[in-house]
mmCIF file of C-alpha atoms in Angstrom:
data_model
loop_
_atom_site.group_PDB
_atom_site.id
_atom_site.type_symbol
_atom_site.label_atom_id
_atom_site.label_comp_id
_atom_site.label_asym_id
_atom_site.label_seq_id
_atom_site.Cartn_x
_atom_site.Cartn_y
_atom_site.Cartn_z
ATOM 1 C CA UNK A 6 -95.182 -55.858 -8.937
ATOM 2 C CA UNK A 7 -97.405 -55.534 -11.965
ATOM 3 C CA UNK A 8 -95.769 -55.386 -15.009
ATOM 4 C CA UNK A 9 -97.462 -52.336 -16.654
ATOM 5 C CA UNK A 10 -96.018 -50.276 -13.238
ATOM 6 C CA UNK A 11 -92.776 -51.295 -13.882
ATOM 7 C CA UNK A 12 -92.817 -50.448 -17.466
ATOM 8 C CA UNK A 13 -94.104 -46.761 -16.308
ATOM 9 C CA UNK A 14 -91.071 -47.002 -13.196
ATOM 10 C CA UNK A 15 -89.076 -48.249 -16.660
ATOM 11 C CA UNK A 16 -90.032 -45.521 -19.005
ATOM 12 C CA UNK A 17 -89.765 -42.544 -15.505
ATOM 13 C CA UNK A 18 -86.233 -43.594 -14.708
ATOM 14 C CA UNK A 19 -85.226 -43.507 -18.847
ATOM 15 C CA UNK A 20 -87.068 -40.031 -19.388
ATOM 16 C CA UNK A 21 -85.431 -39.022 -15.787
ATOM 17 C CA UNK A 22 -81.096 -40.434 -17.676
ATOM 18 C CA UNK A 23 -82.133 -38.915 -21.040
ATOM 19 C CA UNK A 24 -83.177 -35.323 -19.560
ATOM 20 C CA UNK A 25 -79.880 -35.658 -17.577
ATOM 21 C CA UNK A 26 -77.579 -36.047 -20.362
ATOM 22 C CA UNK A 27 -79.232 -33.897 -22.711
ATOM 23 C CA UNK A 28 -78.511 -31.587 -19.769
ATOM 24 C CA UNK A 29 -74.815 -31.827 -19.589
ATOM 25 C CA UNK A 30 -74.767 -32.097 -23.323
ATOM 26 C CA UNK A 31 -76.246 -28.476 -23.022
ATOM 27 C CA UNK A 32 -73.655 -27.198 -20.036
ATOM 28 C CA UNK A 33 -70.688 -28.334 -22.371
ATOM 29 C CA UNK A 34 -72.237 -26.628 -25.160
ATOM 30 C CA UNK A 35 -72.513 -23.453 -22.789
ATOM 31 C CA UNK A 36 -68.765 -24.360 -21.680
ATOM 32 C CA UNK A 37 -67.714 -24.071 -25.445
ATOM 33 C CA UNK A 38 -69.395 -21.111 -26.750
ATOM 34 C CA UNK A 39 -66.624 -19.487 -28.637
ATOM 35 C CA UNK A 40 -66.285 -15.915 -28.187
ATOM 36 C CA UNK A 41 -66.348 -12.664 -29.843
ATOM 37 C CA UNK A 42 -63.243 -12.041 -31.923
ATOM 38 C CA UNK A 43 -61.681 -9.305 -30.791
ATOM 39 C CA UNK A 44 -59.866 -6.800 -33.168
ATOM 40 C CA UNK A 45 -57.019 -6.456 -33.087
ATOM 41 C CA UNK A 46 -55.314 -3.231 -34.820
ATOM 42 C CA UNK A 47 -51.264 -2.997 -36.334
ATOM 43 C CA UNK A 48 -49.528 -0.243 -37.716
ATOM 44 C CA UNK A 49 -46.742 -0.323 -39.638
ATOM 45 C CA UNK A 50 -47.965 -4.471 -40.695
ATOM 46 C CA UNK A 51 -46.039 -5.486 -43.558
ATOM 47 C CA UNK A 52 -42.480 -4.185 -41.825
ATOM 48 C CA UNK A 53 -40.750 -6.179 -40.219
ATOM 49 C CA UNK A 54 -42.070 -6.339 -36.353
ATOM 50 C CA UNK A 55 -45.333 -6.026 -37.820
ATOM 51 C CA UNK A 56 -44.273 -9.334 -39.533
ATOM 52 C CA UNK A 57 -43.465 -11.113 -36.288
ATOM 53 C CA UNK A 58 -46.521 -10.134 -34.766
ATOM 54 C CA UNK A 59 -49.683 -10.780 -36.670
ATOM 55 C CA UNK A 60 -49.096 -14.416 -36.867
ATOM 56 C CA UNK A 61 -48.160 -14.889 -33.047
ATOM 57 C CA UNK A 62 -51.633 -13.234 -32.298
ATOM 58 C CA UNK A 63 -53.690 -14.906 -34.901
ATOM 59 C CA UNK A 64 -52.091 -18.259 -32.601
ATOM 60 C CA UNK A 65 -53.516 -16.846 -29.304
ATOM 61 C CA UNK A 66 -50.402 -15.666 -28.117
ATOM 62 C CA UNK A 67 -51.585 -12.309 -27.143
ATOM 63 C CA UNK A 68 -54.816 -12.551 -26.082
ATOM 64 C CA UNK A 69 -54.992 -16.471 -25.076
ATOM 65 C CA UNK A 70 -56.026 -20.040 -26.912
ATOM 66 C CA UNK A 71 -59.511 -19.163 -26.775
ATOM 67 C CA UNK A 72 -59.677 -16.249 -27.674
ATOM 68 C CA UNK A 73 -61.079 -15.594 -31.439
ATOM 69 C CA UNK A 74 -59.097 -12.174 -33.340
ATOM 70 C CA UNK A 75 -59.869 -10.527 -36.293
ATOM 71 C CA UNK A 76 -56.913 -8.581 -37.740
ATOM 72 C CA UNK A 77 -56.647 -4.918 -39.413
ATOM 73 C CA UNK A 78 -53.750 -4.109 -40.815
ATOM 74 C CA UNK A 79 -52.119 -0.858 -41.733
ATOM 75 C CA UNK A 80 -49.383 0.474 -43.595
ATOM 76 C CA UNK A 81 -48.312 3.172 -46.071
ATOM 77 C CA UNK A 82 -49.252 3.429 -49.612
ATOM 78 C CA UNK A 83 -45.533 2.420 -51.059
ATOM 79 C CA UNK A 84 -45.846 -1.039 -48.862
ATOM 80 C CA UNK A 85 -49.213 -1.857 -50.316
ATOM 81 C CA UNK A 86 -48.296 -4.881 -52.440
ATOM 82 C CA UNK A 87 -46.084 -6.528 -49.567
ATOM 83 C CA UNK A 88 -49.055 -5.883 -46.858
ATOM 84 C CA UNK A 89 -51.210 -7.615 -49.181
ATOM 85 C CA UNK A 90 -48.857 -10.027 -49.213
ATOM 86 C CA UNK A 91 -48.858 -10.715 -45.077
ATOM 87 C CA UNK A 92 -52.526 -11.069 -45.487
ATOM 88 C CA UNK A 93 -52.165 -13.931 -48.128
ATOM 89 C CA UNK A 94 -50.130 -15.572 -45.894
ATOM 90 C CA UNK A 95 -51.806 -15.496 -42.087
ATOM 91 C CA UNK A 96 -54.831 -17.129 -44.640
ATOM 92 C CA UNK A 97 -52.773 -19.389 -45.990
ATOM 93 C CA UNK A 98 -51.468 -20.448 -42.799
ATOM 94 C CA UNK A 99 -54.932 -21.233 -42.003
ATOM 95 C CA UNK A 100 -55.130 -20.192 -37.979
ATOM 96 C CA UNK A 101 -57.907 -21.516 -36.141
ATOM 97 C CA UNK A 102 -58.018 -18.660 -34.391
ATOM 98 C CA UNK A 103 -58.135 -16.021 -37.204
ATOM 99 C CA UNK A 104 -62.000 -14.867 -38.103
ATOM 100 C CA UNK A 105 -60.993 -12.318 -40.188
ATOM 101 C CA UNK A 106 -58.568 -9.894 -42.098
ATOM 102 C CA UNK A 107 -58.648 -6.082 -43.441
ATOM 103 C CA UNK A 108 -55.462 -5.186 -45.181
ATOM 104 C CA UNK A 109 -55.075 -1.525 -45.916
ATOM 105 C CA UNK A 110 -53.628 1.612 -46.219
ATOM 106 C CA UNK A 111 -56.607 3.847 -45.146
ATOM 107 C CA UNK A 112 -56.430 4.704 -41.324
ATOM 108 C CA UNK A 113 -60.062 5.136 -40.798
ATOM 109 C CA UNK A 114 -61.142 1.216 -42.255
ATOM 110 C CA UNK A 115 -58.421 0.251 -40.553
ATOM 111 C CA UNK A 116 -60.135 2.128 -37.179
ATOM 112 C CA UNK A 117 -62.911 1.005 -37.176
ATOM 113 C CA UNK A 118 -63.861 -0.837 -34.065
ATOM 114 C CA UNK A 119 -60.955 -2.104 -32.716
ATOM 115 C CA UNK A 120 -60.651 -3.097 -29.440
ATOM 116 C CA UNK A 121 -56.392 -3.380 -29.052
ATOM 117 C CA UNK A 122 -54.264 -0.971 -31.132
ATOM 118 C CA UNK A 123 -50.685 -1.969 -31.538
ATOM 119 C CA UNK A 124 -48.744 1.559 -32.799
ATOM 120 C CA UNK A 125 -45.692 -0.371 -34.464
ATOM 121 C CA UNK A 126 -45.158 2.447 -37.202
ATOM 122 C CA UNK A 127 -43.183 5.441 -37.421
ATOM 123 C CA UNK A 128 -40.611 7.085 -38.990
ATOM 124 C CA UNK A 129 -37.060 6.158 -38.388
ATOM 125 C CA UNK A 130 -34.159 7.971 -37.597
ATOM 126 C CA UNK A 131 -31.767 8.155 -40.768
ATOM 127 C CA UNK A 132 -28.461 9.368 -40.988
ATOM 128 C CA UNK A 133 -28.033 13.096 -40.958
ATOM 129 C CA UNK A 134 -31.343 14.189 -39.475
ATOM 130 C CA UNK A 135 -32.011 16.477 -36.211
ATOM 131 C CA UNK A 136 -34.048 15.041 -33.446
ATOM 132 C CA UNK A 137 -36.561 17.403 -34.436
ATOM 133 C CA UNK A 138 -36.336 16.134 -37.558
ATOM 134 C CA UNK A 139 -37.529 12.978 -36.481
ATOM 135 C CA UNK A 140 -39.522 14.110 -33.995
ATOM 136 C CA UNK A 141 -41.443 15.908 -36.319
ATOM 137 C CA UNK A 142 -42.697 13.862 -38.958
ATOM 138 C CA UNK A 143 -43.610 10.765 -35.962
ATOM 139 C CA UNK A 144 -45.893 14.281 -34.935
ATOM 140 C CA UNK A 145 -47.133 14.167 -37.677
ATOM 141 C CA UNK A 146 -48.073 10.319 -38.596
ATOM 142 C CA UNK A 147 -49.189 10.019 -35.067
ATOM 143 C CA UNK A 148 -51.525 13.143 -34.599
ATOM 144 C CA UNK A 149 -53.869 11.376 -37.786
ATOM 145 C CA UNK A 150 -53.289 7.944 -36.286
ATOM 146 C CA UNK A 151 -54.523 9.019 -32.705
ATOM 147 C CA UNK A 152 -57.626 10.707 -35.035
ATOM 148 C CA UNK A 153 -58.877 7.727 -36.509
ATOM 149 C CA UNK A 154 -58.506 5.864 -32.964
ATOM 150 C CA UNK A 155 -60.727 8.694 -31.324
ATOM 151 C CA UNK A 156 -63.110 8.962 -33.839
ATOM 152 C CA UNK A 157 -63.252 4.978 -34.927
ATOM 153 C CA UNK A 158 -62.155 2.649 -32.633
ATOM 154 C CA UNK A 159 -64.235 0.455 -29.860
ATOM 155 C CA UNK A 160 -64.835 2.300 -26.561
ATOM 156 C CA UNK A 161 -63.188 0.334 -24.578
ATOM 157 C CA UNK A 162 -60.067 -0.063 -27.216
ATOM 158 C CA UNK A 163 -56.282 -0.812 -25.764
ATOM 159 C CA UNK A 164 -53.343 1.207 -27.311
ATOM 160 C CA UNK A 165 -50.257 0.104 -27.210
ATOM 161 C CA UNK A 166 -47.256 1.854 -28.852
ATOM 162 C CA UNK A 167 -43.783 0.656 -29.886
ATOM 163 C CA UNK A 168 -42.856 3.140 -32.437
ATOM 164 C CA UNK A 169 -39.764 5.343 -31.545
ATOM 165 C CA UNK A 170 -40.128 7.648 -29.226
ATOM 166 C CA UNK A 171 -42.176 4.944 -27.643
ATOM 167 C CA UNK A 172 -43.045 6.968 -24.496
ATOM 168 C CA UNK A 173 -43.340 10.585 -26.404
ATOM 169 C CA UNK A 174 -45.811 9.052 -29.809
ATOM 170 C CA UNK A 175 -47.763 7.765 -27.051
ATOM 171 C CA UNK A 176 -48.383 11.059 -25.375
ATOM 172 C CA UNK A 177 -49.026 12.934 -28.554
ATOM 173 C CA UNK A 178 -51.611 10.004 -29.280
ATOM 174 C CA UNK A 179 -53.746 11.067 -25.796
ATOM 175 C CA UNK A 180 -53.637 14.379 -27.322
ATOM 176 C CA UNK A 181 -55.283 14.224 -30.101
ATOM 177 C CA UNK A 182 -57.387 11.845 -28.715
ATOM 178 C CA UNK A 183 -59.117 12.620 -25.327
ATOM 179 C CA UNK A 184 -61.790 10.190 -25.816
ATOM 180 C CA UNK A 185 -59.666 7.470 -25.618
ATOM 181 C CA UNK A 186 -58.982 7.372 -21.104
ATOM 182 C CA UNK A 187 -56.000 7.919 -20.425
ATOM 183 C CA UNK A 188 -55.075 4.649 -18.585
ATOM 184 C CA UNK A 189 -55.698 2.769 -22.078
ATOM 185 C CA UNK A 190 -52.631 4.552 -24.045
ATOM 186 C CA UNK A 191 -49.087 2.865 -23.366
ATOM 187 C CA UNK A 192 -45.876 2.365 -24.769
ATOM 188 C CA UNK A 193 -43.918 -0.303 -24.959
ATOM 189 C CA UNK A 194 -40.882 -0.392 -21.798
ATOM 190 C CA UNK A 195 -41.455 -4.671 -21.669
ATOM 191 C CA UNK A 196 -39.056 -5.516 -24.265
ATOM 192 C CA UNK A 197 -36.505 -3.655 -21.681
ATOM 193 C CA UNK A 198 -38.148 -5.869 -18.517
ATOM 194 C CA UNK A 199 -37.608 -9.189 -20.876
ATOM 195 C CA UNK A 200 -34.400 -8.762 -21.524
ATOM 196 C CA UNK A 201 -33.452 -7.128 -18.162
ATOM 197 C CA UNK A 202 -35.019 -10.751 -17.026
ATOM 198 C CA UNK A 203 -32.661 -13.211 -20.062
ATOM 199 C CA UNK A 204 -29.940 -11.011 -18.564
ATOM 200 C CA UNK A 205 -30.077 -12.000 -14.964
ATOM 201 C CA UNK A 206 -30.808 -16.172 -16.159
ATOM 202 C CA UNK A 207 -28.137 -15.841 -18.163
ATOM 203 C CA UNK A 208 -25.687 -14.935 -15.436
ATOM 204 C CA UNK A 209 -26.771 -17.108 -12.537
ATOM 205 C CA UNK A 210 -27.753 -20.158 -15.148
ATOM 206 C CA UNK A 211 -31.205 -20.391 -14.077
ATOM 207 C CA UNK A 212 -34.420 -20.501 -15.971
ATOM 208 C CA UNK A 213 -36.055 -16.870 -16.814
ATOM 209 C CA UNK A 214 -39.343 -17.871 -15.403
ATOM 210 C CA UNK A 215 -37.538 -18.400 -12.110
ATOM 211 C CA UNK A 216 -36.444 -14.720 -12.745
ATOM 212 C CA UNK A 217 -38.495 -12.295 -11.002
ATOM 213 C CA UNK A 218 -39.931 -8.506 -10.593
ATOM 214 C CA UNK A 219 -37.123 -6.347 -12.873
ATOM 215 C CA UNK A 220 -37.763 -2.921 -13.339
ATOM 216 C CA UNK A 221 -37.267 -0.310 -15.865
ATOM 217 C CA UNK A 222 -38.340 2.784 -15.128
ATOM 218 C CA UNK A 223 -38.410 6.222 -17.756
ATOM 219 C CA UNK A 224 -38.252 6.266 -20.951
ATOM 220 C CA UNK A 225 -37.721 3.236 -23.693
ATOM 221 C CA UNK A 226 -34.267 5.307 -24.462
ATOM 222 C CA UNK A 227 -30.632 4.329 -23.484
ATOM 223 C CA UNK A 228 -31.504 6.719 -20.735
ATOM 224 C CA UNK A 229 -33.624 4.100 -18.811
ATOM 225 C CA UNK A 230 -32.859 2.654 -15.974
ATOM 226 C CA UNK A 231 -33.112 -1.082 -15.232
ATOM 227 C CA UNK A 232 -33.648 -1.882 -11.652
ATOM 228 C CA UNK A 233 -33.016 -5.322 -9.880
ATOM 229 C CA UNK A 234 -32.995 -3.684 -6.283
ATOM 230 C CA UNK A 235 -36.541 -5.948 -6.356
ATOM 231 C CA UNK A 236 -35.921 -8.458 -7.950
ATOM 232 C CA UNK A 237 -35.668 -12.486 -6.955
ATOM 233 C CA UNK A 238 -34.590 -15.615 -8.005
ATOM 234 C CA UNK A 239 -36.536 -18.513 -7.287
ATOM 235 C CA UNK A 240 -34.461 -21.091 -5.513
ATOM 236 C CA UNK A 241 -35.381 -24.945 -4.094
ATOM 237 C CA UNK A 242 -35.138 -22.790 -0.814
ATOM 238 C CA UNK A 243 -37.085 -19.850 -1.200
ATOM 239 C CA UNK A 244 -36.804 -16.908 -3.320
ATOM 240 C CA UNK A 245 -33.847 -15.516 -2.634
ATOM 241 C CA UNK A 246 -32.582 -11.100 -3.428
ATOM 242 C CA UNK A 247 -31.213 -11.227 -7.252
ATOM 243 C CA UNK A 248 -28.512 -8.956 -5.796
ATOM 244 C CA UNK A 249 -27.718 -11.188 -3.101
ATOM 245 C CA UNK A 250 -26.837 -14.176 -5.373
ATOM 246 C CA UNK A 251 -25.486 -12.080 -8.264
ATOM 247 C CA UNK A 252 -23.032 -10.735 -5.476
ATOM 248 C CA UNK A 253 -21.960 -8.635 -7.418
ATOM 249 C CA UNK A 254 -22.891 -4.438 -6.685
ATOM 250 C CA UNK A 255 -20.596 -3.645 -9.683
ATOM 251 C CA UNK A 256 -21.798 -5.459 -12.379
ATOM 252 C CA UNK A 257 -25.062 -4.625 -12.116
ATOM 253 C CA UNK A 258 -24.601 -1.220 -11.228
ATOM 254 C CA UNK A 259 -22.433 -0.351 -14.053
ATOM 255 C CA UNK A 260 -22.581 -2.649 -16.855
ATOM 256 C CA UNK A 261 -26.024 -4.480 -16.745
ATOM 257 C CA UNK A 262 -27.632 -1.290 -16.782
ATOM 258 C CA UNK A 263 -25.385 -0.206 -20.236
ATOM 259 C CA UNK A 264 -26.327 -3.626 -21.514
ATOM 260 C CA UNK A 265 -30.077 -3.071 -21.048
ATOM 261 C CA UNK A 266 -29.736 0.030 -22.548
ATOM 262 C CA UNK A 267 -27.793 -0.918 -25.444
ATOM 263 C CA UNK A 268 -29.150 -3.814 -26.267
ATOM 264 C CA UNK A 269 -30.789 -2.789 -29.274
ATOM 265 C CA UNK A 270 -27.818 -1.220 -30.668
ATOM 266 C CA UNK A 271 -25.794 -4.161 -29.923
ATOM 267 C CA UNK A 272 -28.568 -7.085 -32.630
ATOM 268 C CA UNK A 273 -28.656 -3.980 -34.879
ATOM 269 C CA UNK A 274 -25.263 -4.675 -35.047
ATOM 270 C CA UNK A 275 -25.218 -7.801 -34.978
ATOM 271 C CA UNK A 276 -27.953 -8.419 -37.595
ATOM 272 C CA UNK A 277 -27.895 -5.422 -39.858
ATOM 273 C CA UNK A 278 -31.416 -5.879 -38.920
ATOM 274 C CA UNK A 279 -32.812 -4.201 -35.989
ATOM 275 C CA UNK A 280 -35.286 -6.329 -32.597
ATOM 276 C CA UNK A 281 -38.221 -7.397 -34.148
ATOM 277 C CA UNK A 282 -38.735 -11.196 -33.267
ATOM 278 C CA UNK A 283 -39.009 -9.858 -29.497
ATOM 279 C CA UNK A 284 -40.227 -6.550 -29.963
ATOM 280 C CA UNK A 285 -42.910 -8.723 -31.461
ATOM 281 C CA UNK A 286 -42.887 -11.110 -28.172
ATOM 282 C CA UNK A 287 -42.468 -8.524 -25.337
ATOM 283 C CA UNK A 288 -45.897 -6.145 -27.206
ATOM 284 C CA UNK A 289 -47.776 -9.777 -26.736
ATOM 285 C CA UNK A 290 -46.577 -9.798 -23.041
ATOM 286 C CA UNK A 291 -47.853 -6.562 -22.931
ATOM 287 C CA UNK A 292 -51.223 -6.725 -24.008
ATOM 288 C CA UNK A 293 -51.865 -10.370 -22.337
ATOM 289 C CA UNK A 294 -50.924 -9.392 -19.382
ATOM 290 C CA UNK A 295 -52.408 -6.184 -19.177
ATOM 291 C CA UNK A 296 -56.141 -7.730 -20.436
ATOM 292 C CA UNK A 297 -55.797 -11.161 -19.065
ATOM 293 C CA UNK A 298 -53.892 -10.262 -14.822
ATOM 294 C CA UNK A 299 -50.466 -10.517 -13.675
ATOM 295 C CA UNK A 300 -49.769 -13.439 -11.840
ATOM 296 C CA UNK A 301 -50.093 -12.453 -8.018
ATOM 297 C CA UNK A 302 -46.613 -11.863 -6.318
ATOM 298 C CA UNK A 303 -45.221 -10.787 -10.011
ATOM 299 C CA UNK A 304 -45.091 -7.334 -11.802
ATOM 300 C CA UNK A 305 -44.615 -6.167 -14.986
ATOM 301 C CA UNK A 306 -42.636 -2.914 -16.130
ATOM 302 C CA UNK A 307 -45.124 -0.901 -18.810
ATOM 303 C CA UNK A 308 -44.985 2.736 -20.266
ATOM 304 C CA UNK A 309 -48.389 4.464 -18.445
ATOM 305 C CA UNK A 310 -49.629 7.781 -18.011
ATOM 306 C CA UNK A 311 -47.434 9.176 -14.846
ATOM 307 C CA UNK A 312 -49.984 10.170 -11.770
ATOM 308 C CA UNK A 313 -46.516 11.811 -9.396
ATOM 309 C CA UNK A 314 -45.834 8.546 -7.726
ATOM 310 C CA UNK A 315 -42.075 8.250 -7.040
ATOM 311 C CA UNK A 316 -42.174 11.616 -8.000
ATOM 312 C CA UNK A 317 -42.344 11.629 -11.203
ATOM 313 C CA UNK A 318 -43.720 14.670 -12.821
ATOM 314 C CA UNK A 319 -47.468 13.831 -14.392
ATOM 315 C CA UNK A 320 -48.126 13.899 -18.039
ATOM 316 C CA UNK A 321 -45.275 11.904 -18.834
ATOM 317 C CA UNK A 322 -45.283 8.296 -20.457
ATOM 318 C CA UNK A 323 -42.961 6.498 -18.100
ATOM 319 C CA UNK A 324 -42.141 3.340 -17.846
ATOM 320 C CA UNK A 325 -43.397 1.649 -13.753
ATOM 321 C CA UNK A 326 -43.338 -1.345 -12.378
ATOM 322 C CA UNK A 327 -47.569 -1.868 -12.700
ATOM 323 C CA UNK A 328 -49.463 -5.040 -11.648
ATOM 324 C CA UNK A 329 -53.131 -5.532 -13.913
ATOM 325 C CA UNK A 330 -56.247 -7.255 -13.125
ATOM 326 C CA UNK A 331 -59.439 -7.556 -15.193
ATOM 327 C CA UNK A 332 -58.377 -5.484 -17.913
ATOM 328 C CA UNK A 333 -56.890 -1.913 -15.467
ATOM 329 C CA UNK A 334 -53.144 -1.692 -14.643
ATOM 330 C CA UNK A 335 -51.547 -0.380 -11.552
ATOM 331 C CA UNK A 336 -48.324 1.794 -10.753
ATOM 332 C CA UNK A 337 -46.872 -0.884 -7.146
ATOM 333 C CA UNK A 338 -46.983 1.410 -4.958
ATOM 334 C CA UNK A 339 -43.791 1.866 -1.336
ATOM 335 C CA UNK A 340 -41.206 0.940 -3.357
ATOM 336 C CA UNK A 341 -37.469 1.623 -1.192
ATOM 337 C CA UNK A 342 -35.861 3.769 -3.576
ATOM 338 C CA UNK A 343 -32.109 4.196 -2.793
ATOM 339 C CA UNK A 344 -30.398 7.470 -3.837
ATOM 340 C CA UNK A 345 -28.548 5.591 -6.600
ATOM 341 C CA UNK A 346 -31.758 4.831 -8.465
ATOM 342 C CA UNK A 347 -33.141 8.232 -7.692
ATOM 343 C CA UNK A 348 -30.653 9.684 -9.518
ATOM 344 C CA UNK A 349 -31.100 7.513 -12.792
ATOM 345 C CA UNK A 350 -35.041 7.880 -12.602
ATOM 346 C CA UNK A 351 -34.543 11.699 -12.320
ATOM 347 C CA UNK A 352 -32.235 11.550 -15.909
ATOM 348 C CA UNK A 353 -34.397 9.570 -17.820
ATOM 349 C CA UNK A 354 -37.511 11.552 -16.441
ATOM 350 C CA UNK A 355 -35.511 14.817 -18.207
ATOM 351 C CA UNK A 356 -34.855 13.597 -20.696
ATOM 352 C CA UNK A 357 -38.661 13.013 -21.322
ATOM 353 C CA UNK A 358 -39.630 16.480 -20.340
ATOM 354 C CA UNK A 359 -37.266 17.539 -22.943
ATOM 355 C CA UNK A 360 -38.606 15.386 -25.962
ATOM 356 C CA UNK A 361 -42.410 16.508 -24.558
ATOM 357 C CA UNK A 362 -41.325 20.060 -25.317
ATOM 358 C CA UNK A 363 -39.722 19.052 -28.399
ATOM 359 C CA UNK A 364 -43.164 17.536 -29.060
ATOM 360 C CA UNK A 365 -44.874 20.225 -28.531
ATOM 361 C CA UNK A 366 -43.320 23.090 -29.963
ATOM 362 C CA UNK A 367 -43.568 20.207 -33.611
ATOM 363 C CA UNK A 368 -47.154 20.785 -32.847
ATOM 364 C CA UNK A 369 -47.238 24.167 -33.245
#
């Protein structure tokens, strides 16, 4: 073979190989392109839950290990110095996913362009206060924050209300942020859901990850109904119903329910402080599943706007079993409801109707 022809072939092959590797590097770069940061608002950020949740968000617990975030931290003026301390600690922690921190006492600045709003701040009930006094304070807070979200948040903003009374605070927020779709306003009952999972796993001495599909119906209060009728446990011989494995209906219909209902009170008694770490973790679970989706065959509990499912009055924010896909939740349909469950579900709905009436009387 002529040397010139051979050299030409070698050059062509070298060019093709070089081009191939250039294409491979280009594709790798495309795959490694960093996502646009998601702006996450946390109100009451200098408080206990706020202090617990912001590092979780910054580490990717809420939105995943490849999702950059910008944190918007809001608190009241008397907490401004503590809020600045939280900001300093976030910077000092050097979280790779954290692309910015805005710490402010101005609701407008805090809500500017946020994609997710975690509403932790609220007015706690103090000794000697009537329910209406607490409701009036929170109606005022949520009216102002709803107005700021309405005007300044991103169009697709997802809202999670944690501050109690969470269901009714979410309802007030919806009332004063009408441009935010009702499906984008939720409240936290995942904490109660997780408590129920934990209690079942302890009772059966199994991993909590093997227990699924408990349900929290209704209000995030002592009237909530933790329901295990559809819950299962993964065993070596397949999935088994919780009721079959526990084999103690008396416990499941009484002590189990009251333990979940009163868990927050028990923690306050033990710690002399309310739940913070578990609430923050549950809030991350709630948002993560909402945004990234629930595993197939698994549902979770979320306080959402009732559409009349299971005979629950439309217009209440009520906890249902839901599945999530592509950033949207759907209420699980067709579950069998026995007489015992019906009475519990109706009782917690009745409380929410009363809370709604009280909240609207505060507006007037």
